[in-house]
Amino acid sequence: MLGSYFSLFFILISIGSQAQNMLLAPTVNYDSLKVVLEEIRRTDQHARRVLLDSVGLDSPYASLYIEKLNQVDARNLKEVSAILEKYGWIGRSQIGELAADAIFLVIQHSDLETMQKWLPAFKEQVSMNEASGLNFALAYDRFLMWSGKRQMYGTQASTSVRANNELVIWPIEDVGNVNARRKEIGLIDTIEDYARGLGARYDPEEKLPVKH
């Protein structure tokens, strides 16, 4: 009889703990998050269109607009970081493509530490078809390039590889299998076709730039 009381006691404790956890878990209003993230995406893209299309990088006013762009990125990162810390990386089936794209854009335009923190969660969402494989490839390759390492999918080109400032595809790790990796992640073109489309030179034997 005493054993039955103890069993009932632990069952009630377990149920109570589960109920408490449910109460403590954040309720996700995906519609609200969708609106917030789509606006973040709009500001991210608008700031870049103004700089690239209206002002131009060669303009004497470019530095002023780059400063404004950095301010936009800082505000967006603060908002998106708060969302990610509270809810984790949210899948596109819950918030839609544009809002999901906003998370990618803000993380891609952040710093190395932030990218390193959230790339594993991003990759997990890709594996569940809840995030874009193309976007992940772009973000991961950019992270590797900024880290001074070879990229994996060949999505990044740079003018800082060669001394003549020619636009070239950043060096690639295990280059013989790059097209297989591109296909696996969802990229439909080969690295050769991609380079031609960018107007960038592609050399499978490209070396990493020498650090000074």
Short mmCIF file of C-alpha atoms in Angstrom, two decimals, residues 126-201:
data_model
loop_
_atom_site.label_atom_id
_atom_site.label_comp_id
_atom_site.label_asym_id
_atom_site.label_seq_id
_atom_site.Cartn_x
_atom_site.Cartn_y
_atom_site.Cartn_z
CA VAL A 126 18.13 22.87 -44.13
CA SER A 127 18.24 19.14 -43.37
CA MET A 128 14.52 19.32 -42.48
CA ASN A 129 13.71 21.38 -45.61
CA GLU A 130 12.81 24.29 -43.34
CA ALA A 131 15.51 26.61 -44.72
CA SER A 132 17.11 27.28 -48.09
CA GLY A 133 20.15 25.19 -48.97
CA LEU A 134 21.36 27.95 -51.27
CA ASN A 135 21.18 30.48 -48.44
CA PHE A 136 23.08 28.15 -46.13
CA ALA A 137 25.79 27.62 -48.75
CA LEU A 138 26.16 31.39 -49.17
CA ALA A 139 26.39 32.00 -45.43
CA TYR A 140 28.73 29.10 -44.69
CA ASP A 141 31.09 29.92 -47.56
CA ARG A 142 31.18 33.57 -46.49
CA PHE A 143 31.99 32.52 -42.93
CA LEU A 144 34.85 30.33 -44.19
CA MET A 145 36.16 33.06 -46.50
CA TRP A 146 36.13 35.69 -43.76
CA SER A 147 37.92 33.16 -41.54
CA GLY A 148 40.68 32.87 -44.16
CA LYS A 149 39.75 29.28 -45.00
CA ARG A 150 38.75 27.51 -48.21
CA GLN A 151 35.03 27.54 -48.98
CA MET A 152 32.95 24.40 -49.47
CA TYR A 153 30.37 25.24 -52.15
CA GLY A 154 32.15 27.83 -54.28
CA THR A 155 29.55 30.57 -53.80
CA GLN A 156 32.00 33.35 -52.90
CA ALA A 157 34.13 35.43 -55.26
CA SER A 158 36.66 38.06 -54.22
CA THR A 159 39.07 40.62 -55.62
CA SER A 160 41.49 40.10 -52.73
CA VAL A 161 42.88 36.74 -53.85
CA ARG A 162 45.25 37.93 -56.58
CA ALA A 163 47.59 40.89 -56.63
CA ASN A 164 45.89 42.36 -59.71
CA ASN A 165 42.52 42.60 -57.86
CA GLU A 166 40.85 40.37 -60.46
CA LEU A 167 37.49 38.94 -59.42
CA VAL A 168 38.03 35.22 -58.84
CA ILE A 169 36.23 32.37 -57.12
CA TRP A 170 37.62 32.08 -53.60
CA PRO A 171 39.70 28.88 -53.18
CA ILE A 172 37.66 25.72 -52.56
CA GLU A 173 38.25 22.78 -50.22
CA ASP A 174 38.20 19.32 -51.87
CA VAL A 175 37.57 21.00 -55.20
CA GLY A 176 37.13 17.70 -57.05
CA ASN A 177 33.84 17.10 -55.25
CA VAL A 178 32.52 20.66 -55.17
CA ASN A 179 29.85 20.08 -57.83
CA ALA A 180 28.56 17.03 -55.93
CA ARG A 181 28.31 19.13 -52.77
CA ARG A 182 26.57 21.91 -54.67
CA LYS A 183 24.00 19.46 -56.01
CA GLU A 184 23.46 17.91 -52.59
CA ILE A 185 22.74 21.31 -50.99
CA GLY A 186 20.33 22.25 -53.79
CA LEU A 187 22.49 24.34 -56.14
CA ILE A 188 21.54 23.49 -59.71
CA ASP A 189 24.53 24.91 -61.61
CA THR A 190 28.14 23.71 -61.66
CA ILE A 191 30.93 25.80 -60.23
CA GLU A 192 32.12 26.46 -63.78
CA ASP A 193 28.74 27.82 -64.90
CA TYR A 194 28.35 29.78 -61.68
CA ALA A 195 31.72 31.49 -62.19
CA ARG A 196 30.84 32.43 -65.77
CA GLY A 197 27.55 33.91 -64.57
CA LEU A 198 29.38 36.03 -62.00
CA GLY A 199 32.00 37.11 -64.49
CA ALA A 200 34.64 35.69 -62.16
CA ARG A 201 37.70 33.65 -63.05
#
